[in-house]
mmCIF file of C-alpha atoms and ligand atoms in Angstrom:
data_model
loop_
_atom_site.group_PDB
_atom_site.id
_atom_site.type_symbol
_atom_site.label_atom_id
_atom_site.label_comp_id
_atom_site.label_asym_id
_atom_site.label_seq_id
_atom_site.Cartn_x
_atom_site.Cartn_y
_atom_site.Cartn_z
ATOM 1 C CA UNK A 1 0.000 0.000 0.000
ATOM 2 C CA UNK A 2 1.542 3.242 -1.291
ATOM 3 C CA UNK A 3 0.611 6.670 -2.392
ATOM 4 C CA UNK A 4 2.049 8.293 -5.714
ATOM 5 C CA UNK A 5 1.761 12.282 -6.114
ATOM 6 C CA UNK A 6 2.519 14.066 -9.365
ATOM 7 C CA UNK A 7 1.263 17.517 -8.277
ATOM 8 C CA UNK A 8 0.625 21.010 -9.412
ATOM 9 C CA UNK A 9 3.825 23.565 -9.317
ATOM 10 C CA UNK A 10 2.150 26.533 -8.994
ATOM 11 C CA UNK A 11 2.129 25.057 -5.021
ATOM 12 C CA UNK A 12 5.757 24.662 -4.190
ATOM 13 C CA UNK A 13 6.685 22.154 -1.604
ATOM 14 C CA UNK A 14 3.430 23.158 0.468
ATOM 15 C CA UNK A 15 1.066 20.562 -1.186
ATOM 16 C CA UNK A 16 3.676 17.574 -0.430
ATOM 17 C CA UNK A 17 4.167 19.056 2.578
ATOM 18 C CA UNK A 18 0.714 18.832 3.943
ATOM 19 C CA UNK A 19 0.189 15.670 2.538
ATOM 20 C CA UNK A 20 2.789 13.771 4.223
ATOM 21 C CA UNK A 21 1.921 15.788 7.896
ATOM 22 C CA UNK A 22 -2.181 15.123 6.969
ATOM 23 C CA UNK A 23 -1.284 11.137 6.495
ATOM 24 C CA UNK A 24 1.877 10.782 8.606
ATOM 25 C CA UNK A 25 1.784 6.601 8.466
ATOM 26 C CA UNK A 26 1.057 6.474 4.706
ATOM 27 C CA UNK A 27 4.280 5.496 2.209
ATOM 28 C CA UNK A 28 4.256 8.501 -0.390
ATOM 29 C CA UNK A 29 5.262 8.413 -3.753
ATOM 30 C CA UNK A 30 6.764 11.699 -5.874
ATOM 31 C CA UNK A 31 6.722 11.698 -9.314
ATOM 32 C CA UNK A 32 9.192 11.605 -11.115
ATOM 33 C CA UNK A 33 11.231 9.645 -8.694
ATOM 34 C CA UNK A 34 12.069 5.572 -7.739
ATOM 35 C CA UNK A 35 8.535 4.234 -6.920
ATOM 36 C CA UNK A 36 7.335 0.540 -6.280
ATOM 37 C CA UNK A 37 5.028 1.026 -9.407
ATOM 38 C CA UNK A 38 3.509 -2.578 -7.798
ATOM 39 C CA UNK A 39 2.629 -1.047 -4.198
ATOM 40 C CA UNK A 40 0.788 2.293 -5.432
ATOM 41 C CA UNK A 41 -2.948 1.987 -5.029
ATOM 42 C CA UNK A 42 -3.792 5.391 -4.261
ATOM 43 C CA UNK A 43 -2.292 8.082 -6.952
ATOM 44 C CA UNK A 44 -3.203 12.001 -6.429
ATOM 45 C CA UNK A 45 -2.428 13.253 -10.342
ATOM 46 C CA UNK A 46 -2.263 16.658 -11.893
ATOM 47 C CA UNK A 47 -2.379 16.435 -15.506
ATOM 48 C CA UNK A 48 -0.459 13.559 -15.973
ATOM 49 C CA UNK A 49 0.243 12.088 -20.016
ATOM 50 C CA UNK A 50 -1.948 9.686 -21.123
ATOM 51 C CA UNK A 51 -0.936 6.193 -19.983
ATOM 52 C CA UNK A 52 0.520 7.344 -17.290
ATOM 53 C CA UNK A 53 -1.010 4.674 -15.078
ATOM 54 C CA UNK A 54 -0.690 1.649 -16.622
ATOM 55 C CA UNK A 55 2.207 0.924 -15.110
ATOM 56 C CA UNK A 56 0.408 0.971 -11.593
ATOM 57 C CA UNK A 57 -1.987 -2.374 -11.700
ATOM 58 C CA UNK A 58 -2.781 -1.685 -8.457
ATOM 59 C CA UNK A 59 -4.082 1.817 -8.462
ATOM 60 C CA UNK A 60 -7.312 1.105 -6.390
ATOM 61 C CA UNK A 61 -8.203 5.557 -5.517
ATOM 62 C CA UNK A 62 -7.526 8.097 -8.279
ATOM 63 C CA UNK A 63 -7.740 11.885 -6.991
ATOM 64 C CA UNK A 64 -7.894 15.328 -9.065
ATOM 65 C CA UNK A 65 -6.344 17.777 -7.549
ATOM 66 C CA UNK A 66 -9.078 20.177 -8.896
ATOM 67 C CA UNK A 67 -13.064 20.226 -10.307
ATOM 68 C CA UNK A 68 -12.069 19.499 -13.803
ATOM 69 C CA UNK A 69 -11.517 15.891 -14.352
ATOM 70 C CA UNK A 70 -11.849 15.277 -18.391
ATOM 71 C CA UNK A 71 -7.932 15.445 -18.832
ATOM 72 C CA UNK A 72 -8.226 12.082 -17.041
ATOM 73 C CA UNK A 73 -11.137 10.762 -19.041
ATOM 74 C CA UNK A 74 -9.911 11.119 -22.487
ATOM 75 C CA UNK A 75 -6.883 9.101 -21.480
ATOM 76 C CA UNK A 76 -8.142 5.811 -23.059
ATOM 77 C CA UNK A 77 -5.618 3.922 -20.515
ATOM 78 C CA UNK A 78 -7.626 5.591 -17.603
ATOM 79 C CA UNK A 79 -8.605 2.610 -15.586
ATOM 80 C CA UNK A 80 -12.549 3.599 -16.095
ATOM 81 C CA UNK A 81 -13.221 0.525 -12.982
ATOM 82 C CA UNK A 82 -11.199 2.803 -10.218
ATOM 83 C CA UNK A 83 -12.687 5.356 -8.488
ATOM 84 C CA UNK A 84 -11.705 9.000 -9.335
ATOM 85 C CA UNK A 85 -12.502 11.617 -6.503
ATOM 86 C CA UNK A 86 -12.499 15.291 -6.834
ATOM 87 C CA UNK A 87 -12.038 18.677 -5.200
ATOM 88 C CA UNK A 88 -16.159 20.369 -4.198
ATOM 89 C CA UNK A 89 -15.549 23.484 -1.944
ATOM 90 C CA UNK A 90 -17.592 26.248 -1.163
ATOM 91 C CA UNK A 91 -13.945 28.567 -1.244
ATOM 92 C CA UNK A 92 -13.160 26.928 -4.325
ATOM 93 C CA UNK A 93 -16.555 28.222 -5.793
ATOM 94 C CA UNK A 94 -16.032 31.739 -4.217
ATOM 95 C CA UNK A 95 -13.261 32.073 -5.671
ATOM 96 C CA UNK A 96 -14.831 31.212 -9.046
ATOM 97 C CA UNK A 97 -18.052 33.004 -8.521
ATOM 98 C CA UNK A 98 -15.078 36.757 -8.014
ATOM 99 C CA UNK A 99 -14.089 35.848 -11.793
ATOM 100 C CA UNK A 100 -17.651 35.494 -12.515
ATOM 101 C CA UNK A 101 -18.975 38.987 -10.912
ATOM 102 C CA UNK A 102 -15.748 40.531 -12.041
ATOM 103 C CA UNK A 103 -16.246 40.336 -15.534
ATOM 104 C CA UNK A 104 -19.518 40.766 -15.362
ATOM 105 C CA UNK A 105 -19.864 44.318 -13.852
ATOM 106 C CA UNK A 106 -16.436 45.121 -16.300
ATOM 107 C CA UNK A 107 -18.675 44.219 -19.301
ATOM 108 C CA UNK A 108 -21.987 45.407 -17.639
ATOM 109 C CA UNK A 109 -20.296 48.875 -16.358
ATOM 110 C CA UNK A 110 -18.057 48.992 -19.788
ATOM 111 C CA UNK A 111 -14.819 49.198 -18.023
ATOM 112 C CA UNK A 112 -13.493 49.686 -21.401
ATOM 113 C CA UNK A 113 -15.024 52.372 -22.508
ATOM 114 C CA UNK A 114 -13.695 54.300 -19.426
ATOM 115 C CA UNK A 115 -10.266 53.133 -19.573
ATOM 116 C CA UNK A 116 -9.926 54.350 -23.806
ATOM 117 C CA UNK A 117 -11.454 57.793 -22.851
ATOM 118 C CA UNK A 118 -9.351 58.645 -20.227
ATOM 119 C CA UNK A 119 -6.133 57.440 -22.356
ATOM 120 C CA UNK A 120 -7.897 60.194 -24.725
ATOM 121 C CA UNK A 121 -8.320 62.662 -21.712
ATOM 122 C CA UNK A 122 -12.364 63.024 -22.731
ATOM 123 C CA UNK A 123 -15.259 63.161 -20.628
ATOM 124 C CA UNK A 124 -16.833 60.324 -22.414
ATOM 125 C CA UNK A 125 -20.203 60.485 -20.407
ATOM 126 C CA UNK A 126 -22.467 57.630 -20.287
ATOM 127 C CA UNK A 127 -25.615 56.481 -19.144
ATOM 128 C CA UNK A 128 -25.380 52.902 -17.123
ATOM 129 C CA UNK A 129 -28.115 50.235 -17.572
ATOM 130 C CA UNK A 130 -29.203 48.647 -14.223
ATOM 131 C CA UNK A 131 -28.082 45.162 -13.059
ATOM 132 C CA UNK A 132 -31.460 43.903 -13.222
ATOM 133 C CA UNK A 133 -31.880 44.942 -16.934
ATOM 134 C CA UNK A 134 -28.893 42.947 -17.766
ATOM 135 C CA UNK A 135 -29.737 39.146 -18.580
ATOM 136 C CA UNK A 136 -26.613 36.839 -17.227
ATOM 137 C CA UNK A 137 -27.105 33.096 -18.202
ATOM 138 C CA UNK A 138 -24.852 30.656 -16.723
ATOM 139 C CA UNK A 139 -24.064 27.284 -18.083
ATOM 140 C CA UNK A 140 -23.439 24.467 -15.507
ATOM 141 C CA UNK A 141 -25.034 24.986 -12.198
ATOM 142 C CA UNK A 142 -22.782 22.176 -10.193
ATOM 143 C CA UNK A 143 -20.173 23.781 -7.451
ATOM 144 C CA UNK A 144 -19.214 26.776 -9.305
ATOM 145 C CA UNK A 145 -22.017 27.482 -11.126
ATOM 146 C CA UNK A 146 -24.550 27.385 -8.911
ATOM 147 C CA UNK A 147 -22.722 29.931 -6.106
ATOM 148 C CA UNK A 148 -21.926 32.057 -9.322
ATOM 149 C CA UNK A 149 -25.984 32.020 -10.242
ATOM 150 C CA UNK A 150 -27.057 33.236 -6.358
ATOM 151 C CA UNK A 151 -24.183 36.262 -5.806
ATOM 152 C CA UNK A 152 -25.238 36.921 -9.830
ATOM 153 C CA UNK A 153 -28.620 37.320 -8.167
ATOM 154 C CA UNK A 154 -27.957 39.510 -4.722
ATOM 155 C CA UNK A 155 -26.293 42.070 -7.101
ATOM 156 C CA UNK A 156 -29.663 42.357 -8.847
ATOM 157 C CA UNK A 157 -28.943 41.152 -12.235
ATOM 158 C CA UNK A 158 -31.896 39.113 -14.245
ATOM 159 C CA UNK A 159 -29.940 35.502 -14.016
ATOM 160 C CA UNK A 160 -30.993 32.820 -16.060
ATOM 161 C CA UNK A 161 -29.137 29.043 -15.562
ATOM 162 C CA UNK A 162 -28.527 26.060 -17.583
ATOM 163 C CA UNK A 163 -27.960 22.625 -16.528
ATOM 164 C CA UNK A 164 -28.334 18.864 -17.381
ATOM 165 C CA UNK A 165 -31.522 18.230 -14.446
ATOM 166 C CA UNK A 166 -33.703 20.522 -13.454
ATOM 167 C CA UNK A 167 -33.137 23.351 -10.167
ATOM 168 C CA UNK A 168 -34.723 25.460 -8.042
ATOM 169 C CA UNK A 169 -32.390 28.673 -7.207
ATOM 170 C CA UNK A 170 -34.360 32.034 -5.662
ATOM 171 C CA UNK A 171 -34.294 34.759 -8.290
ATOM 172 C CA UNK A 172 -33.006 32.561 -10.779
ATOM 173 C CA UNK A 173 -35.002 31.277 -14.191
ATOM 174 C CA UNK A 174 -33.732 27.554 -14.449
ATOM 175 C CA UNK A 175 -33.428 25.673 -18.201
ATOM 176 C CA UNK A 176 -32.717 22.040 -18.170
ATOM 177 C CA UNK A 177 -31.821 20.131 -21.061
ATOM 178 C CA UNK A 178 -30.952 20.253 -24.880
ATOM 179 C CA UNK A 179 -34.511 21.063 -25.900
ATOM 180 C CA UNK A 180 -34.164 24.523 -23.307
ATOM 181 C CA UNK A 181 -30.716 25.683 -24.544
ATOM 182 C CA UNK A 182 -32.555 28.062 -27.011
ATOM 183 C CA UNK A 183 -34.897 29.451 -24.957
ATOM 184 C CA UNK A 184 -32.311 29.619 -22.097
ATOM 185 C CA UNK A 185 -30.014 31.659 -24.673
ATOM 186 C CA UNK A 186 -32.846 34.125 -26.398
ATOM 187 C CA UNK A 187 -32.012 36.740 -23.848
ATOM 188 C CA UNK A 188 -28.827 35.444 -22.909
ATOM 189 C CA UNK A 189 -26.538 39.183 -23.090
ATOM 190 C CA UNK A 190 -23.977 38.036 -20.849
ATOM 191 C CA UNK A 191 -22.939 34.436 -21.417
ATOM 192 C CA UNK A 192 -21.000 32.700 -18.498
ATOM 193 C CA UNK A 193 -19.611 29.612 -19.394
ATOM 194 C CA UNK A 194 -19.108 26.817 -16.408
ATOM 195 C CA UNK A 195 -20.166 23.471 -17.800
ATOM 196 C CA UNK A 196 -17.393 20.280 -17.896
ATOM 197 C CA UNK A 197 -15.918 19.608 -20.738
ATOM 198 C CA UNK A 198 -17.934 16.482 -21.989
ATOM 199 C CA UNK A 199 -18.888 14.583 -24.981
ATOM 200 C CA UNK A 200 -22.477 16.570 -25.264
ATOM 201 C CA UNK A 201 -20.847 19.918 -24.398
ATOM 202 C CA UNK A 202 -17.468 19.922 -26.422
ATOM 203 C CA UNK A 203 -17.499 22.825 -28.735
ATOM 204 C CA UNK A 204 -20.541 24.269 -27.305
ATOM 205 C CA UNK A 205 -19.344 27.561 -27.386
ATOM 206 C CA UNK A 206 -19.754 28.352 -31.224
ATOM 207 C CA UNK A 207 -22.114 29.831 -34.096
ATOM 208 C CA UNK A 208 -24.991 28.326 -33.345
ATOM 209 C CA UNK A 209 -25.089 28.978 -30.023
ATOM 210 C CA UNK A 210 -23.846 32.575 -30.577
ATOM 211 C CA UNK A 211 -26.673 33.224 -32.868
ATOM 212 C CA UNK A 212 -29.181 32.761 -30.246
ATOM 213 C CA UNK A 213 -27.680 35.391 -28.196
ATOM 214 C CA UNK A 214 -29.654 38.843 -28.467
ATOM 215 C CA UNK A 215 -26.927 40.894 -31.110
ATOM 216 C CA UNK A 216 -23.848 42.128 -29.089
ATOM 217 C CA UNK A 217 -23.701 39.924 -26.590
ATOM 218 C CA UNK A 218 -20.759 39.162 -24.416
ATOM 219 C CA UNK A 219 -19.227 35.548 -23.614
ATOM 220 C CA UNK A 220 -17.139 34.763 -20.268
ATOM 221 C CA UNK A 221 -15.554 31.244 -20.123
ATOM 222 C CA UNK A 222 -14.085 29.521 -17.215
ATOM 223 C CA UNK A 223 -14.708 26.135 -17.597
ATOM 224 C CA UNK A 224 -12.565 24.365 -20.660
ATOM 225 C CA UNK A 225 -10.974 25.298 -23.608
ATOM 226 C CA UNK A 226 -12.679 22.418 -25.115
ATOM 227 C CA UNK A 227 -16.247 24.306 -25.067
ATOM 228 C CA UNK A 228 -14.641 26.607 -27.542
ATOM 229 C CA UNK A 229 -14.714 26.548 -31.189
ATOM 230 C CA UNK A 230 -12.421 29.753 -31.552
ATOM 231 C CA UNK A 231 -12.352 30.624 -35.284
ATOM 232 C CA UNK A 232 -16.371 30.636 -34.318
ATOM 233 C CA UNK A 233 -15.832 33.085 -31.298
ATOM 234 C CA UNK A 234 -13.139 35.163 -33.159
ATOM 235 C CA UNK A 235 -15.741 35.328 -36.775
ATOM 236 C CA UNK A 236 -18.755 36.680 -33.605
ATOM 237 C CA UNK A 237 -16.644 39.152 -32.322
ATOM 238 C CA UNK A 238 -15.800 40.466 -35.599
ATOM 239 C CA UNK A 239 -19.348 40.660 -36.832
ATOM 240 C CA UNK A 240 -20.477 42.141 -34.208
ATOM 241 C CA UNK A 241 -22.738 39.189 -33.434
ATOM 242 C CA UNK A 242 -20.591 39.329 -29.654
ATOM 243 C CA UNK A 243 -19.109 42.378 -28.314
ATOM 244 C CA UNK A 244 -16.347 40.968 -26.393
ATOM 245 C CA UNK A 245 -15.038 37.647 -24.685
ATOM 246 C CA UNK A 246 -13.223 36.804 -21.490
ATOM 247 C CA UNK A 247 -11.518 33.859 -21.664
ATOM 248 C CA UNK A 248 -10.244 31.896 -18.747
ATOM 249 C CA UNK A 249 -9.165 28.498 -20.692
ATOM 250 C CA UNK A 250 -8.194 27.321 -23.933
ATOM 251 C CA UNK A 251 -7.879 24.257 -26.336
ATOM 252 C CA UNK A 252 -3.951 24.825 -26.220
ATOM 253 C CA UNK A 253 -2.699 26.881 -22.791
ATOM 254 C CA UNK A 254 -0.392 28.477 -22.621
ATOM 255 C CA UNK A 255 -1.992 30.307 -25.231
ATOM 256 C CA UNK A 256 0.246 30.537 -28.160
ATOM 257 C CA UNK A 257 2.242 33.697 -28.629
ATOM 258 C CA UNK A 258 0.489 34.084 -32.018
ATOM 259 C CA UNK A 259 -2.633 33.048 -31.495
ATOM 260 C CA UNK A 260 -5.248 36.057 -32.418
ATOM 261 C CA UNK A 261 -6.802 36.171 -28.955
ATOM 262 C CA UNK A 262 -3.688 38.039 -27.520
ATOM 263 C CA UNK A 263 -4.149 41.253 -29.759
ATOM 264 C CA UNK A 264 -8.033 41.113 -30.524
ATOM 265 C CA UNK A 265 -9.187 44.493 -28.949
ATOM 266 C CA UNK A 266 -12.451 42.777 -27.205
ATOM 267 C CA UNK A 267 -11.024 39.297 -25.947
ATOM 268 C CA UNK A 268 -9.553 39.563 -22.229
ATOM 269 C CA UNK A 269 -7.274 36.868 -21.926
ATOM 270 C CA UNK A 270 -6.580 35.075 -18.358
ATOM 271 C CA UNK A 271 -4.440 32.582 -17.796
ATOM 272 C CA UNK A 272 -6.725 29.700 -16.579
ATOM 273 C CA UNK A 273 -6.598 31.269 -13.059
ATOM 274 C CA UNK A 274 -10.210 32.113 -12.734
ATOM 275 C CA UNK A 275 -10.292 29.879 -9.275
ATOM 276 C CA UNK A 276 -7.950 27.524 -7.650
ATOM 277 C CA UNK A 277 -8.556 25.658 -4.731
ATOM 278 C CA UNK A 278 -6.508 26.213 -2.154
ATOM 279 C CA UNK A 279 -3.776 23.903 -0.573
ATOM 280 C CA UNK A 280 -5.411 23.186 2.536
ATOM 281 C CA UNK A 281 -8.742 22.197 0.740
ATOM 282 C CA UNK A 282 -6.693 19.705 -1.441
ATOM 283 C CA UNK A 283 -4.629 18.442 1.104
ATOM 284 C CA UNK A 284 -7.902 17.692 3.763
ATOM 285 C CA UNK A 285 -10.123 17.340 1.033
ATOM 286 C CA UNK A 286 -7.433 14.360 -0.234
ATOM 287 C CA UNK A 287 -6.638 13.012 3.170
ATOM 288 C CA UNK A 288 -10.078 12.406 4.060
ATOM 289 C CA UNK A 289 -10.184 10.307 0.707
ATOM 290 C CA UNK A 290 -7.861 8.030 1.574
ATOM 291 C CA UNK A 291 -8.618 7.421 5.168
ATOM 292 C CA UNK A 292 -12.323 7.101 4.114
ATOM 293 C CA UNK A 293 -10.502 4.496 1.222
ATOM 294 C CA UNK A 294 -8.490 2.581 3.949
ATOM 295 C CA UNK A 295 -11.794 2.330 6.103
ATOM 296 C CA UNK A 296 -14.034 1.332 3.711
ATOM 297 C CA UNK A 297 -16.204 4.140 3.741
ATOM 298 C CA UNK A 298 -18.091 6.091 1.413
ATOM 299 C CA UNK A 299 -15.626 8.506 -0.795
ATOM 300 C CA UNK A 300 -16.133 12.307 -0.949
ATOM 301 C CA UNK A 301 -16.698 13.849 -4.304
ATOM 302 C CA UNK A 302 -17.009 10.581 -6.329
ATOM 303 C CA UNK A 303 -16.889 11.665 -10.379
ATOM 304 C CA UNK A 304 -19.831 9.543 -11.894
ATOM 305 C CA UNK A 305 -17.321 8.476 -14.464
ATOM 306 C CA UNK A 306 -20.802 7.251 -16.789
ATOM 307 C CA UNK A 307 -21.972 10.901 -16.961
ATOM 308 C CA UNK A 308 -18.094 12.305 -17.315
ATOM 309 C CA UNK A 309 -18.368 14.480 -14.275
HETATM 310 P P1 LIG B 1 -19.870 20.257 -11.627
HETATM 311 O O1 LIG B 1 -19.576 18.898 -12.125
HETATM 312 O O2 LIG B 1 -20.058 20.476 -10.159
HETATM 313 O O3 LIG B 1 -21.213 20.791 -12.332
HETATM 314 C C1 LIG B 1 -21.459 20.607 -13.677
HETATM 315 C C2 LIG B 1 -22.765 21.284 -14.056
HETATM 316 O O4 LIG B 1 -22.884 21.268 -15.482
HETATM 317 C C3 LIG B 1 -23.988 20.590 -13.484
HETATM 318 O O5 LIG B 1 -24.962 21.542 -13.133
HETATM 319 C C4 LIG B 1 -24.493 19.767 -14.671
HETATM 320 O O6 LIG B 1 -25.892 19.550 -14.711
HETATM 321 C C5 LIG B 1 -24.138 20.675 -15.842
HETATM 322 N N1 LIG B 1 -24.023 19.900 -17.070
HETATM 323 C C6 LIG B 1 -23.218 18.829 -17.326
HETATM 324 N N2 LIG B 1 -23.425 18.384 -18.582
HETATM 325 C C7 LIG B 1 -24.389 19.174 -19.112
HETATM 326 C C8 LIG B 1 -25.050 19.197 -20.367
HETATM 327 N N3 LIG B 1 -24.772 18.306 -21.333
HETATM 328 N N4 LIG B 1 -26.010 20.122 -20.565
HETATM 329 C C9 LIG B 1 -26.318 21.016 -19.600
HETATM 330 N N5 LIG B 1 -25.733 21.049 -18.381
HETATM 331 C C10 LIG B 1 -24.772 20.138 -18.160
HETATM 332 O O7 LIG B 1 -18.747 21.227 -12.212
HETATM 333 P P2 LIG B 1 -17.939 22.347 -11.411
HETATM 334 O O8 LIG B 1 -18.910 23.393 -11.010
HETATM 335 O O9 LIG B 1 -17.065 21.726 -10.397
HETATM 336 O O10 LIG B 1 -16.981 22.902 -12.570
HETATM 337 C C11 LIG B 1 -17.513 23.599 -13.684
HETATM 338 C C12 LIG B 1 -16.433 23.823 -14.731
HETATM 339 O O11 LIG B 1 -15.472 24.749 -14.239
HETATM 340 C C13 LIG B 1 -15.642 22.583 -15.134
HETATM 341 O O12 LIG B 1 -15.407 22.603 -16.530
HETATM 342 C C14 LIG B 1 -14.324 22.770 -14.430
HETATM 343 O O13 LIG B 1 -13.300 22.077 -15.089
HETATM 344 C C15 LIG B 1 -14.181 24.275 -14.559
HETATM 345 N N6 LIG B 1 -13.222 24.877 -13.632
HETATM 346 C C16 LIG B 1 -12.307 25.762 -14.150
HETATM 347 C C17 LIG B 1 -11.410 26.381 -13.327
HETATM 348 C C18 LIG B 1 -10.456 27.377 -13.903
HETATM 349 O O14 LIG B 1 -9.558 27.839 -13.196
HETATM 350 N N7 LIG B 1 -10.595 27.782 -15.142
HETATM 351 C C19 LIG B 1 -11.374 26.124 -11.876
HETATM 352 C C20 LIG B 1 -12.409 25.197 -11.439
HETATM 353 C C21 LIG B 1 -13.294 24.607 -12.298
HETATM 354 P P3 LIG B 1 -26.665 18.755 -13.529
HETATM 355 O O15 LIG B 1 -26.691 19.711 -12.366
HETATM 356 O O16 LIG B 1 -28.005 18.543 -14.096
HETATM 357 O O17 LIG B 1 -25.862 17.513 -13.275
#
């Protein structure tokens, strides 16, 4: 019985850190590094290449380290019989739900509009529409979403969400399924993107769906770059069809030096930062996982790896 780690930089030494103090009598893997591929049943991965684990037959608990998990489904070595836990955490969705109300009210408020007229030193003057005459829709009302939807709401905006089965959020208008997507989008002005990246909603984020916005809408993405089609997003912006785009992720990150987004005056680029969980949530959130494991209890945050989230 062993645990193998391949984690996220961006964390230092802290993550490993608190793992090893969280599960002091555990034997822990790091990758890369010698490991007793044959004594690893629990493995806590960050983006590892596809294949990764088939030289672990014994892998028995598979954690994210995040929400996302389709990097690990579209490995067709991912042993699809093992478990697969994930990070759910009302910070983690807080943190999400700040990128969500930042853009919004920058978009709402046109941010930009200020910023070019006081590079031009003019008293561009302009009359601001009310929250609640702005229509946000959100797509995906799981952890993120859903927290996203109700502080959408408190700041008075008309919200409108999107998911798979059907909710019930206070001052929000919930669609559910394919056949509500257009009625969901009609008045759709501010498009927030935070769906997983699955087989139905790959490439979601393209013409047709952009032609049921209202004209000049405005798109913000979070979720994957998958949902994008991006000659489709770049061909709306330049028709006017959208206004602008904030985009958190993309189908190749880092986003190419080239690529068009960088230098299109209405696409705000970020650097798939829109909300991290933070160390202590993995670290607890990962240690309870594996004593729950070793007990035979129920897991936290199981993926239902039928559905693909
Ligand atoms: P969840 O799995 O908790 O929720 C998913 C939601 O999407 C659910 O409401 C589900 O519906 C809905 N959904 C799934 N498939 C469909 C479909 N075909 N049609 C309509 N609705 C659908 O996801 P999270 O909230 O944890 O994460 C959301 C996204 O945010 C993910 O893509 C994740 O990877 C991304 N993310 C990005 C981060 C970043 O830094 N850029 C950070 C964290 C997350 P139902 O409720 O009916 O099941």
């Amino acid at each position: 019985m062993a645990i193998l780690t391949w984690l996220h930089t961006a964390y230092g030494d802290d993550l490993i850190n608190g793992i090893r103090s969280s599960l002091p009598d555990e034997t822990i893997y790091e990758w890369p590094g010698d490991v007793a591929h044959n004594e690893i049943d629990v493995a806590i991965l960050f983006r590892m290449p596809p294949g990764f684990l088939k030289p672990f037959p014994n892998v028995k608990l598979i954690s994210a380290t995040g929400a996302g998990i389709d990097h690990y489904l579209l490995d067709p070595d991912f042993p699809r019989d093992v478990p697969l836990v994930r990070v759910v955490d009302h910070d983690f969705a807080a943190r999400m739900a700040d990128y969500v109300l930042c853009w919004t009210l920058f978009h709402h408020r046109d941010v930009p509009h200020f910023l070019k007229a006081q590079k031009e030193r003019r008293w561009a003057y302009k009359i601001m529409r009310s929250a609640s005459d702005v229509t946000v829709g959100v797509m995906g009302l799981g952890q993120m979403g859903r927290l996203t939807c109700e502080r959408l709401a408190f700041l008075g905006y008309d919200v409108r969400a999107w998911s798979r089965s059907e909710h019930q959020i206070k001052g929000v208008r919930c669609y559910a399924g394919k056949d509500a997507l257009p009625d969901f989008l009609r008045d759709t002005e501010i498009l927030v993107n935070l769906l997983p990246l699955t087989a139905e909603t790959r490439g979601i984020l393209g013409k047709k769906t952009f032609d049921r916005m209202p004209h000049g809408g405005v798109l913000i993405t979070a979720a994957r770059g998958g949902h994008l089609i991006e000659n489709d997003v770049l061909d709306a912006l330049d028709s006017g069809r959208l206004s602008a785009a904030t985009i958190d992720a993309f189908p190749v990150e880092p986003l190419p030096e080239t690529h068009p987004f960088w230098t299109h005056p209405n696409v705000y680029v970020t650097p798939h930062c829109s909300s991290t969980a933070s160390c202590a949530t993995i670290v607890d959130t990962f240690a309870e996982n594996v004593r729950r494991f070793r007990s035979g209890a129920p897991l936290l945050n199981e993926v239902d790896l039928a559905a693909g989230y």
